[in-house]
Amino acid sequence: MLNALQNAFAALDLDRRNLVVVSGIGCSSDLPHFLNVYGIHTLHGRALPVAQGIKMANKELTVVVTGGDGDGYGIGAGHFLHAMRRNLDLTYIVMDNRIYGLTTGQASPTSYKGHKTKSTPAGNPECALNPLALAVAGGATFVGRGFSGEPIHLAETMKRAIAHKGFSLVDVLSPCVTWNKSFSYDYYRPLIVKLDQDRHDPSDRDAALRQALREDKLPIGVLYEIDEPTFAEEEPSLQGGPLVRSRIGLTDEEWAALMDEFS
């Protein structure tokens, strides 16, 4: 997963001084610590609000958010929904292992119904959340899925997501080899099918939903991609240069007086 993201960055030839990686909490959310770019390790489920704030303050930055299924689809689910419909130009990469790994193996939002975990020893009574179908229906303008066992294909999907103008989601099937023995690499390999080999049209929303809802196979690649105006293109206050370089409307004397008042 880390290697795929590094390769995607390298393929896009991104300037590390204009690249920010934001994460929430969880095993997966340690990822910014292993990259030589700007990074922020935020609170549980709060990576997307921080990332959106960064992008609105400086729209020239490339902003990538990384986290896990418990972080993003559980406590962060509300932020996920509103980030999609807002269509800010950022990329959300979710390492989906269908378990809370950091807390040693409780059912997560993407754990299947009936899955036995520490928190559901008699079987998970809740239906699993389908992040891909939710994203297609919720307003994301790019929806993709990768598999950590296919790193070259995953890097290509990440590259397309980062290059996409608008909110992009890449859900990555990432087995937790310690706390989730049910959804292993051997479990996924016979179920994986690459979409780009099936002549899939990613601009067709109905086709994307059908792929997202498939139960016989797990399609990887770009399910959905459309071109829509971003938040920065439609919000009047963001039409000029980056906000971080804008004057806030105070004279030097007024600014000095304000600073004195709070110092």
Coordinates of N, CA and C in Angstrom, one line a residue, residues 84 132-140 143 205 209 224:
M84 N -18.0 14.2 0.0 CA -18.3 13.7 -1.4 C -19.2 14.7 -2.1
L132 N -18.3 1.6 -1.9 CA -18.3 2.0 -3.3 C -19.6 2.4 -3.7
A133 N -20.7 1.7 -3.4 CA -22.0 2.0 -3.8 C -22.4 3.4 -3.1
L134 N -22.0 3.5 -1.8 CA -22.3 4.8 -1.1 C -21.6 5.9 -1.8
A135 N -20.4 5.8 -2.3 CA -19.7 6.9 -2.9 C -20.3 7.2 -4.3
V136 N -20.7 6.2 -5.1 CA -21.3 6.5 -6.4 C -22.6 7.2 -6.2
A137 N -23.4 6.8 -5.2 CA -24.7 7.4 -4.9 C -24.6 8.8 -4.2
G138 N -23.5 8.9 -3.5 CA -23.3 10.1 -2.6 C -22.7 11.3 -3.2
G139 N -22.3 11.2 -4.5 CA -21.8 12.4 -5.1 C -20.3 12.4 -5.4
A140 N -19.5 11.4 -5.0 CA -18.1 11.3 -5.4 C -18.0 11.3 -6.9
V143 N -14.6 7.1 -8.2 CA -14.7 6.0 -7.2 C -13.9 4.8 -7.8
R205 N -23.0 5.7 -14.7 CA -23.3 5.6 -13.2 C -24.0 4.3 -12.9
L209 N -22.6 1.4 -10.4 CA -23.4 0.8 -9.2 C -23.5 -0.7 -9.3
Y224 N -16.0 4.5 -11.4 CA -16.8 5.7 -11.8 C -15.9 6.9 -11.8

